C-alpha positions as a LaTeX table, in Angstrom:
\begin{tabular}{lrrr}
\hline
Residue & $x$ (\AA) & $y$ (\AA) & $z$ (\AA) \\
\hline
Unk1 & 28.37 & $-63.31$ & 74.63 \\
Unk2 & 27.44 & $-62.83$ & 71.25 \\
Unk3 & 25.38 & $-65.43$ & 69.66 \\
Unk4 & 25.70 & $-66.91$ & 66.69 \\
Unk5 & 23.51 & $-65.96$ & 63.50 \\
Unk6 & 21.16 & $-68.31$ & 62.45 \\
Unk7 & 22.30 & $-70.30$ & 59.33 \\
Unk8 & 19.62 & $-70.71$ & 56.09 \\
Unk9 & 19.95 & $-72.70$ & 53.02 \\
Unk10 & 19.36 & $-70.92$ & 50.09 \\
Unk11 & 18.17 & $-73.03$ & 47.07 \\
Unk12 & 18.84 & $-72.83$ & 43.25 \\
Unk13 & 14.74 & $-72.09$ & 42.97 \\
Unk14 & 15.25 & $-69.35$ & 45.59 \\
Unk15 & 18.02 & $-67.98$ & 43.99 \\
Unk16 & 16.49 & $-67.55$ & 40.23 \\
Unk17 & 12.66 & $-66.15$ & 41.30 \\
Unk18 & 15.17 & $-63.52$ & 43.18 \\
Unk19 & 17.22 & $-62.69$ & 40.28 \\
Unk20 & 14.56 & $-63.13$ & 37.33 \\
Unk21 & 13.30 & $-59.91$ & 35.75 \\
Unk22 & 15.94 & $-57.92$ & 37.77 \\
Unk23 & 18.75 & $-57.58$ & 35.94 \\
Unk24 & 19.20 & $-53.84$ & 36.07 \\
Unk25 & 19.36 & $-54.13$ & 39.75 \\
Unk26 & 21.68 & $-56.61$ & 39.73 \\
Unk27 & 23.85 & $-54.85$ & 37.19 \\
Unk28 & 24.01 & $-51.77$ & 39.63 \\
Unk29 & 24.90 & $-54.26$ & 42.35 \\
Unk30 & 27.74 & $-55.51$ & 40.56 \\
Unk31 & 28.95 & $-51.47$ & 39.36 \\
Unk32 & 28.50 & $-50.51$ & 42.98 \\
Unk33 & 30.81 & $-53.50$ & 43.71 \\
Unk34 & 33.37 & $-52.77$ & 40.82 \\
Unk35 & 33.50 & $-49.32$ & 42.42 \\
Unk36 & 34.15 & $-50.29$ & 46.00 \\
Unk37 & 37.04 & $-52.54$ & 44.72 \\
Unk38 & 38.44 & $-50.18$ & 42.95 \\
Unk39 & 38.56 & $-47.62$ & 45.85 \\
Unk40 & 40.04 & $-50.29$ & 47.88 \\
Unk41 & 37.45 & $-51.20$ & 49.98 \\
Unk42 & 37.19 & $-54.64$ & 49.39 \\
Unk43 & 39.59 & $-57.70$ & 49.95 \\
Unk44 & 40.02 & $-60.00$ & 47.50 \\
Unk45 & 42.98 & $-62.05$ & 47.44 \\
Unk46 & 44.19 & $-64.47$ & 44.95 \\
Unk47 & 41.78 & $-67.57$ & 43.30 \\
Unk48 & 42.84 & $-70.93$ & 44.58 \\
Unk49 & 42.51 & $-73.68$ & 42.06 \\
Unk50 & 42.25 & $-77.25$ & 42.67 \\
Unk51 & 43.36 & $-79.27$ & 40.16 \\
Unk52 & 42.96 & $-82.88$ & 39.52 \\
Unk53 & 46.17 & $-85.06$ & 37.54 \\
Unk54 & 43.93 & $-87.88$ & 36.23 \\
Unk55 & 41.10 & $-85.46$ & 34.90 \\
Unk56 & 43.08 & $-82.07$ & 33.77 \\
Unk57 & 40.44 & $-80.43$ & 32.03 \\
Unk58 & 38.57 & $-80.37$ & 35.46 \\
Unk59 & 39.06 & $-78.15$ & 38.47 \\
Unk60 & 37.64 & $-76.44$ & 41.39 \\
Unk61 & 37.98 & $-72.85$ & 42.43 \\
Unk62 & 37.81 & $-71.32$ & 45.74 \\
Unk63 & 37.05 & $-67.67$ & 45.78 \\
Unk64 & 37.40 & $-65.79$ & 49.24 \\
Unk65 & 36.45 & $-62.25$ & 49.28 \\
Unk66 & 35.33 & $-59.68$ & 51.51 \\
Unk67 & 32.97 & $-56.42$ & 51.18 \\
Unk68 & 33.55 & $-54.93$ & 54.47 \\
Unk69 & 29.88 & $-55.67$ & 55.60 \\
Unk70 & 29.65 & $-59.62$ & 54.61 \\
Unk71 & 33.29 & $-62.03$ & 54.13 \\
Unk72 & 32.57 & $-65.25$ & 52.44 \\
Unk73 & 33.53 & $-67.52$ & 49.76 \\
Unk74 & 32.62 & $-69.09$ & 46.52 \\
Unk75 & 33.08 & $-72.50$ & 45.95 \\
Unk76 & 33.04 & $-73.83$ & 41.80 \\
Unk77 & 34.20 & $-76.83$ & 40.37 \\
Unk78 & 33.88 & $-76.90$ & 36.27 \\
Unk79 & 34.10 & $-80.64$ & 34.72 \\
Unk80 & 33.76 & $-79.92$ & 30.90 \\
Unk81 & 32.95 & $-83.68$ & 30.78 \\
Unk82 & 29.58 & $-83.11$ & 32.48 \\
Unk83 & 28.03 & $-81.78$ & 29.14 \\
Unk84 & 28.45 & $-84.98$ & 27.23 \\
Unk85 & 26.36 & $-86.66$ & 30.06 \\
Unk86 & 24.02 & $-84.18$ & 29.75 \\
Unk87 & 24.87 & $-81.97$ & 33.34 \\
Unk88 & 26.01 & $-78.51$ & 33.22 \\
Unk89 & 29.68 & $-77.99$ & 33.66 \\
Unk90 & 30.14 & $-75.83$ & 36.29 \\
Unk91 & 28.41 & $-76.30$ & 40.04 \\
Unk92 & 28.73 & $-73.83$ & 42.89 \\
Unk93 & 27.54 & $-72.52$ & 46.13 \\
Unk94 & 28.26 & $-69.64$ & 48.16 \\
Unk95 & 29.26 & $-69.19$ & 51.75 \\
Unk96 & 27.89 & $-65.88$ & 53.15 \\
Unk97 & 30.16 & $-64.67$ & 56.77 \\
Unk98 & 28.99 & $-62.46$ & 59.26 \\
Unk99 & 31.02 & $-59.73$ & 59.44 \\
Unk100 & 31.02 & $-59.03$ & 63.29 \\
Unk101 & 31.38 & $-63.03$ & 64.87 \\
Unk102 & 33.31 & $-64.82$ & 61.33 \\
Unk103 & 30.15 & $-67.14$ & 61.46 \\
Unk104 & 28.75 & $-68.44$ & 57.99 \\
Unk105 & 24.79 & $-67.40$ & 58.25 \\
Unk106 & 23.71 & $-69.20$ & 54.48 \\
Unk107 & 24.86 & $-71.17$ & 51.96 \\
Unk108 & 23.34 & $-70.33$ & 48.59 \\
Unk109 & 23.15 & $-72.59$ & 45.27 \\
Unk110 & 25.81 & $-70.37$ & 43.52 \\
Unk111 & 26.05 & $-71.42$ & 39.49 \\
Unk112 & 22.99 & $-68.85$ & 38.63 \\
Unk113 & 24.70 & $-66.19$ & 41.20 \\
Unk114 & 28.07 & $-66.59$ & 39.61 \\
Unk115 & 26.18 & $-66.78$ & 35.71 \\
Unk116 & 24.36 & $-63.41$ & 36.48 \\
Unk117 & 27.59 & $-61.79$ & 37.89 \\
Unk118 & 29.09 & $-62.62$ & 34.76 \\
Unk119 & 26.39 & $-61.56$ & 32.43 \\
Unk120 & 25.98 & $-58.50$ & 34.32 \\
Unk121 & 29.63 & $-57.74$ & 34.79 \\
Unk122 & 30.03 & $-58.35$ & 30.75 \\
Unk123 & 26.70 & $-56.39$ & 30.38 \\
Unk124 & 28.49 & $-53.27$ & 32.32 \\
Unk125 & 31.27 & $-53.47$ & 30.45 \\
Unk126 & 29.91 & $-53.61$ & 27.06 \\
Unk127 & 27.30 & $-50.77$ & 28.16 \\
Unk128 & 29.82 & $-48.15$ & 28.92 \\
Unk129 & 32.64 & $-49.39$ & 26.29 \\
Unk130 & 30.32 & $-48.91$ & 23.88 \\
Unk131 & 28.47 & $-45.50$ & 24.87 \\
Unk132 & 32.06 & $-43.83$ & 25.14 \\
Unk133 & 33.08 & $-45.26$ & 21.71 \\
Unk134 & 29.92 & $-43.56$ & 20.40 \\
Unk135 & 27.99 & $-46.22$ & 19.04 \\
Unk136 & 26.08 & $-49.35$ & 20.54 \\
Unk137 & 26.80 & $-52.45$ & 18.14 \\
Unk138 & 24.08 & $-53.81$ & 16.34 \\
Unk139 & 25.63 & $-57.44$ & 14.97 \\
Unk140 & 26.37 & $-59.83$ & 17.63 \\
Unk141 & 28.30 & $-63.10$ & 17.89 \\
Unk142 & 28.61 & $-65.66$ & 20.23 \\
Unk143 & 31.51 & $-68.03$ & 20.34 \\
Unk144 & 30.49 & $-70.83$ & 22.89 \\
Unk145 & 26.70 & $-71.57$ & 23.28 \\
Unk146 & 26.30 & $-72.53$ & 26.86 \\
Unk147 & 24.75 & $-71.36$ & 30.06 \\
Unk148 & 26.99 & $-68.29$ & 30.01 \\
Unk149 & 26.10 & $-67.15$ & 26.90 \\
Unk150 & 22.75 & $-67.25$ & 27.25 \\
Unk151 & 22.53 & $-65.32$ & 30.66 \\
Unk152 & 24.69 & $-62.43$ & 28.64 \\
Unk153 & 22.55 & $-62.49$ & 25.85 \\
Unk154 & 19.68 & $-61.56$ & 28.70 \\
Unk155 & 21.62 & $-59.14$ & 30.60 \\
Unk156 & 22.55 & $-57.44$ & 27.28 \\
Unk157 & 19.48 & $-56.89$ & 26.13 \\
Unk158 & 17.76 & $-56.08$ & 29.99 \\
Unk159 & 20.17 & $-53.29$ & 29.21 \\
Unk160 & 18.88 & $-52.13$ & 25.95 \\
Unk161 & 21.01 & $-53.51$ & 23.52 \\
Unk162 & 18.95 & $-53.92$ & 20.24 \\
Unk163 & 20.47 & $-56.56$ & 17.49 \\
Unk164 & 19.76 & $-56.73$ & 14.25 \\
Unk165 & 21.70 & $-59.72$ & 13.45 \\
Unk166 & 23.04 & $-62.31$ & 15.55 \\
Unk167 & 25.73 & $-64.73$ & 15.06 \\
Unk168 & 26.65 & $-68.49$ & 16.34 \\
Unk169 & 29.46 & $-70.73$ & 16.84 \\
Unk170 & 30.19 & $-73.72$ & 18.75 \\
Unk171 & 32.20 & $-76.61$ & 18.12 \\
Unk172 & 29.09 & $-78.69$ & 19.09 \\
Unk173 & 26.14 & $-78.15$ & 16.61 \\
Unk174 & 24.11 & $-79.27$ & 18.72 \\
Unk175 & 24.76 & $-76.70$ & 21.40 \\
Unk176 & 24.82 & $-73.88$ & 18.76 \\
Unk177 & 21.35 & $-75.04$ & 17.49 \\
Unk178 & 20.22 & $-75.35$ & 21.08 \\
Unk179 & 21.16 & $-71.96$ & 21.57 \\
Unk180 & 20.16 & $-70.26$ & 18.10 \\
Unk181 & 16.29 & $-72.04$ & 19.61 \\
Unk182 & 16.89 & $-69.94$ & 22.99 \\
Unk183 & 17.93 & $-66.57$ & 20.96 \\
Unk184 & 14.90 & $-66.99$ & 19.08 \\
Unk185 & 12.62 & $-67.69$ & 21.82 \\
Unk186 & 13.89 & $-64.65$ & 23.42 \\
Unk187 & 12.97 & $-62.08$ & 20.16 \\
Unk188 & 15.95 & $-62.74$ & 18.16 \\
Unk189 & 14.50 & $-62.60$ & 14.36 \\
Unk190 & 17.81 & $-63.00$ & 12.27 \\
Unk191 & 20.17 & $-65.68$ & 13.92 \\
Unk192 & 22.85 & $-67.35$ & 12.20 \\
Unk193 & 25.06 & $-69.71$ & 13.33 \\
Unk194 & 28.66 & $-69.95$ & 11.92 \\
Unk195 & 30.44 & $-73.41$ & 10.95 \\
Unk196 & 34.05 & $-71.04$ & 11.22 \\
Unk197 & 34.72 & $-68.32$ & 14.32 \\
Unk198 & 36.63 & $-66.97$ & 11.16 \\
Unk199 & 32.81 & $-66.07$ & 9.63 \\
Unk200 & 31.28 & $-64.91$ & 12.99 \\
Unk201 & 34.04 & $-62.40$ & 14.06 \\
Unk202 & 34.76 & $-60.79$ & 10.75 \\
Unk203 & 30.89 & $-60.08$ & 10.88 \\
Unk204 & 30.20 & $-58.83$ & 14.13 \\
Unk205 & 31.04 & $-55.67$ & 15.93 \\
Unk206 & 30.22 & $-56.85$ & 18.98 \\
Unk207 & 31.87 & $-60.69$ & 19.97 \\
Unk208 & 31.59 & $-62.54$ & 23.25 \\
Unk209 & 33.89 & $-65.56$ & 23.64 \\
Unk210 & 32.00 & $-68.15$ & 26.30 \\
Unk211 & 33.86 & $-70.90$ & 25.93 \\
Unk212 & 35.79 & $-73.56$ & 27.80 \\
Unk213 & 39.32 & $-73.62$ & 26.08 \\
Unk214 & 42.06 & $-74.15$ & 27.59 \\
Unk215 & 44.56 & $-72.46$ & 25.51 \\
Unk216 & 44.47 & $-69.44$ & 22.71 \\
Unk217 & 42.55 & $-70.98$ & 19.40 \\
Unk218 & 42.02 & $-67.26$ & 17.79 \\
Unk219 & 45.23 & $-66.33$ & 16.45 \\
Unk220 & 44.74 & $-63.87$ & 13.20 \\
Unk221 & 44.41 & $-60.08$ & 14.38 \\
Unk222 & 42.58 & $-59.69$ & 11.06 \\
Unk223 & 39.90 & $-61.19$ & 11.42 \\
Unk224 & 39.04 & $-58.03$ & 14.02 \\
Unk225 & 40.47 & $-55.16$ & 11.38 \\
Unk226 & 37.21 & $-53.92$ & 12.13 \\
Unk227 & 37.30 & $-52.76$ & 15.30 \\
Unk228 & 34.92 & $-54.86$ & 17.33 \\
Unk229 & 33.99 & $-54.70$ & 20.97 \\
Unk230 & 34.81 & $-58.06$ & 22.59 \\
Unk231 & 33.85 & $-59.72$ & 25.59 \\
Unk232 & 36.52 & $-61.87$ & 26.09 \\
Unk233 & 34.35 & $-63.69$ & 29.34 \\
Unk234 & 36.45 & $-67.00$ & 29.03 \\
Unk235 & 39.97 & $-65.58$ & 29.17 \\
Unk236 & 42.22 & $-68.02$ & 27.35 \\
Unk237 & 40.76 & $-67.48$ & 23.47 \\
Unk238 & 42.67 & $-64.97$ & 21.87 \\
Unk239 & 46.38 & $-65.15$ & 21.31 \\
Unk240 & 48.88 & $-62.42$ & 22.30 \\
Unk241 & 49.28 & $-61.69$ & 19.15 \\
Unk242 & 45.83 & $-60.17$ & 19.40 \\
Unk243 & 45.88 & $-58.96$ & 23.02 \\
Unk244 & 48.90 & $-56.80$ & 21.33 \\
Unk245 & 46.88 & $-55.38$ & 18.26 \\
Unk246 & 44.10 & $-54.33$ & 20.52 \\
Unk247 & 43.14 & $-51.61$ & 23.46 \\
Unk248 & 42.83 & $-53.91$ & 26.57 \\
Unk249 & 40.89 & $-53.64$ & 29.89 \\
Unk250 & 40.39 & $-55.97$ & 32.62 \\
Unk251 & 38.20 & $-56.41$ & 35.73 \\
Unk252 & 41.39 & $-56.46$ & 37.88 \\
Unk253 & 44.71 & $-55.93$ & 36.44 \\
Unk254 & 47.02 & $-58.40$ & 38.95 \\
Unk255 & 43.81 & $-61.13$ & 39.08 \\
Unk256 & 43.90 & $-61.38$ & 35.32 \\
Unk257 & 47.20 & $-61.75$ & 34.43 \\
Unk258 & 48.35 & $-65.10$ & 35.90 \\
Unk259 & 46.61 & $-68.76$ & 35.44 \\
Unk260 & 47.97 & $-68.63$ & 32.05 \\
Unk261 & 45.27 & $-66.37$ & 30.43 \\
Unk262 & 45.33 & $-64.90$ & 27.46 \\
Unk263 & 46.42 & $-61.01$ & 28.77 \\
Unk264 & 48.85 & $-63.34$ & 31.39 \\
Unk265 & 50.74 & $-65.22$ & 27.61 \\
Unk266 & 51.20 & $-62.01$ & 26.53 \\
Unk267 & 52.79 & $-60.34$ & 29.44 \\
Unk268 & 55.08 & $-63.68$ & 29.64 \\
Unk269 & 56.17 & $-63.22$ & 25.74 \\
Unk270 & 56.92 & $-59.06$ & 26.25 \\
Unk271 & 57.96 & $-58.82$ & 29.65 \\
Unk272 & 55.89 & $-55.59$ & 30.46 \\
Unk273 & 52.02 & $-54.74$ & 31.19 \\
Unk274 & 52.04 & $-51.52$ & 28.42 \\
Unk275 & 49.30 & $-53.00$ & 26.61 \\
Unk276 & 46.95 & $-52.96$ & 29.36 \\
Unk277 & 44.99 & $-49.87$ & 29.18 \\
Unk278 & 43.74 & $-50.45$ & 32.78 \\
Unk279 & 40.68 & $-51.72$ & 34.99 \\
Unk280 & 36.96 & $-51.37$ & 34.31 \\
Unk281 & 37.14 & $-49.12$ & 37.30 \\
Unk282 & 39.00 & $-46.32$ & 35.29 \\
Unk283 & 36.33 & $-46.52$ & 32.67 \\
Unk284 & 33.47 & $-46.10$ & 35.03 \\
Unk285 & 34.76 & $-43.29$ & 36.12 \\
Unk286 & 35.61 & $-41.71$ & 32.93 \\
Unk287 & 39.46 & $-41.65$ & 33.62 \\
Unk288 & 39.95 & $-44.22$ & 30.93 \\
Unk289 & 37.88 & $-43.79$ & 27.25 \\
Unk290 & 38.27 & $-46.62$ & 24.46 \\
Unk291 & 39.06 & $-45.49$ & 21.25 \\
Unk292 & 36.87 & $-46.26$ & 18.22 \\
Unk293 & 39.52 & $-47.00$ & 15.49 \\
Unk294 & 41.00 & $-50.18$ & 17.37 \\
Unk295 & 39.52 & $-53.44$ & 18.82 \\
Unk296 & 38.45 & $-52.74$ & 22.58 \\
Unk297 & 38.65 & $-56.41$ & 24.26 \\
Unk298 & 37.55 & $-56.72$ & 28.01 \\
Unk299 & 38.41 & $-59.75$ & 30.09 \\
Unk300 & 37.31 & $-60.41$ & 33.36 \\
Unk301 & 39.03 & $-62.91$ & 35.75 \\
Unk302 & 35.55 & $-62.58$ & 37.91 \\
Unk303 & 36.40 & $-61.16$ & 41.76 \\
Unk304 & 34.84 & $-63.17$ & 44.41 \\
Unk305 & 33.39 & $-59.47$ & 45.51 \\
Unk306 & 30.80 & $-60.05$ & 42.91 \\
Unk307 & 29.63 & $-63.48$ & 43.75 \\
Unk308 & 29.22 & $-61.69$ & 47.20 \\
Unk309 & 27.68 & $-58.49$ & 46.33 \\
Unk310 & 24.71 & $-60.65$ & 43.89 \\
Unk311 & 24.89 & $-63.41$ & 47.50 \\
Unk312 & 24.25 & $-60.99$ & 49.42 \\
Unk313 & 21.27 & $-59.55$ & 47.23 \\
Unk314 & 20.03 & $-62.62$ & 47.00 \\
Unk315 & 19.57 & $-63.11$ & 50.67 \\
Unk316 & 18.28 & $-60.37$ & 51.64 \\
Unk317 & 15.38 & $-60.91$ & 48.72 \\
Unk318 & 14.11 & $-63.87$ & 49.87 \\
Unk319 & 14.80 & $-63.06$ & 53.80 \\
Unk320 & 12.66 & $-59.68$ & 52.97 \\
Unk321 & 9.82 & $-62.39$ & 51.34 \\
Unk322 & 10.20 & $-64.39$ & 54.35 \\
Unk323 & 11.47 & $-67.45$ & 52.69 \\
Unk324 & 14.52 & $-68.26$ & 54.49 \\
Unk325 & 15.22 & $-72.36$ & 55.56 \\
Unk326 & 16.97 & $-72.03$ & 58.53 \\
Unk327 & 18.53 & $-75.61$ & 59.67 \\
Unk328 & 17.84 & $-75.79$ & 63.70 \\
Unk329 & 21.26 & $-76.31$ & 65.94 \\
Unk330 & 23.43 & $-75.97$ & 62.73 \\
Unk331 & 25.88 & $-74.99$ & 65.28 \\
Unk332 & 26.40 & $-77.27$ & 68.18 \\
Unk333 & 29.48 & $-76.60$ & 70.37 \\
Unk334 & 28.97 & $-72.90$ & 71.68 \\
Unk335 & 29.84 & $-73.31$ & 75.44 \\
Unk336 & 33.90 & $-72.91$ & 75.87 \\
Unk337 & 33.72 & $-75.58$ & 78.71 \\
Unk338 & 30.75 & $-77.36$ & 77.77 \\
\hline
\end{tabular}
């Protein structure tokens, strides 16, 4: 009979030393996964959310998702409250299948995996938006100065985006000085950080939205008459009134619009998709091209086939440096009739 695979535990050390300094590769991890998805070999059904009644800004996320070769699932709860007490919001691991017995073979700390997926998916996006609009921006902003933020800010510049300004806003000052200290650290020499998102956006041509909010909080399309490229990584900060003054693509058209995003408001207040210009997938393949003359807004959901593409990368790094922690007779029960 076949045997089961041996089952590691992949730590939150492992899992950084494996993605530090190689954020290229894991950016053409994540493109080669984009692509597979959007050829349609992948599966990745819907995100299930549990929610909680007595704590609604909470929840946990379960993301299943197979790449033909590996199944698994993602597993992330984000409790906003956690900052105050001085924890990171959002925890995770990931739950890597074998794709010929079903059998899990490691479970890997997951909140750096799913942060570099992020960064790199908003780092592939930005990368080719920009090139086919003809011009990389050089004044960035960041609304929302947490974890996520500062793994984009990486990944963008790992992919040779050069600022010459760089702009700040967070509701928290401390969390936007915390993170002007990082961008500075990291080469940054003109930061600024913004008491009004009205100040940041009108200044930037390039705008990444990292936030938690739970509803739209950006309402004026003027304040992006300019034309900026936007990362819009946290989904639910622009209103539709936005979403419908600019050219619009998304990781995965049917993923996106539902859980009360910002693309999924506007498609409930005009009853049609027209102002989706498509998938990433059309734009890394040249069938889509963003025009220069409007703002260009890209919001991911985040596809489980991502967490399990970087996973999977992950695994086979520190396997390859022999640093696997196996856990002896993980599975017990493996004679039918005992």
């Amino acid at each position: 009979m076949n045997q089961p695979p041996s089952f590691a535990v992949i730590s939150g050390d492992q899992v950084k030393d494996a993605l530090d300094g190689r954020e290229q590769r894991v950016v053409e991890t994540v493109e080669a996964a984009y692509r597979r998805h959007g050829e349609g070999g992948t599966v990745n059904p819907d995100s299930y959310f549990l929610r909680f009644p007595d704590r609604p800004s909470s929840r946990i996320i379960a993301l299943p998702a197979s790449l033909g070769h590996v199944h698994g699932i993602k597993w992330i709860s984000s409790f906003p409250e956690n900052v105050a007490a001085g924890l990171p919001r959002a925890s995770a691991v990931l739950i890597l299948n074998d794709a010929e017995t079903g059998y899990p073979f490691a479970c890997l700390e997951s909140s750096i995996i799913s942060a570099a997926r992020t960064a790199a998916s908003a780092a592939l996006a930005a990368t080719r938006l920009a090139d086919a609009r003809g011009a990389r921006p050089r004044r960035a902003g960041f609304v929302g100065a947490g974890l996520i933020a500062r793994y984009i800010h990486t990944y963008l510049r790992a992919a040779g985006f050069a600022f010459d300004e760089v702009g700040v806003h967070d509701l928290a000052a401390a969390h936007a000085e915390g993170f002007s200290g990082y961008l500075r650290r990291a080469g940054e020499t003109a930061v600024t950080v913004h008491d009004k998102a009205e100040d940041l956006i009108r200044s930037c041509d390039l705008v990444v939205f990292a936030t938690v909010a739970g509803e739209p909080h950006v309402t004026d399309p003027g304040w992006f008459a300019h034309a900026p490229l936007v990362l819009h990584i946290s989904l639910r900060d622009l209103s539709p009134e936005i979403i419908l003054a600019s050219w619009n693509v998304l990781d995965d058209v049917d993923h996106c619009l539902k859980a009360r995003t910002s693309p999924h408001l506007t498609e409930e207040l005009v009853g049609h998709r027209d102002f989706v210009a498509g998938p990433l997938y059309d734009v890394l393949t040249g069938a889509l091209v963003p025009p220069a003359d409007r703002p260009v807004v890209f919001s991911p959901f985040g596809l489980g086939v991502l967490d399990l593409a970087v996973g999977l990368h992950v695994y086979e790094h520190v396997a390859a440096a022999g640093g696997l922690r196996t856990v002896p007779g993980f599975f017990r029960e493996l004679d039918r009739y005992g």
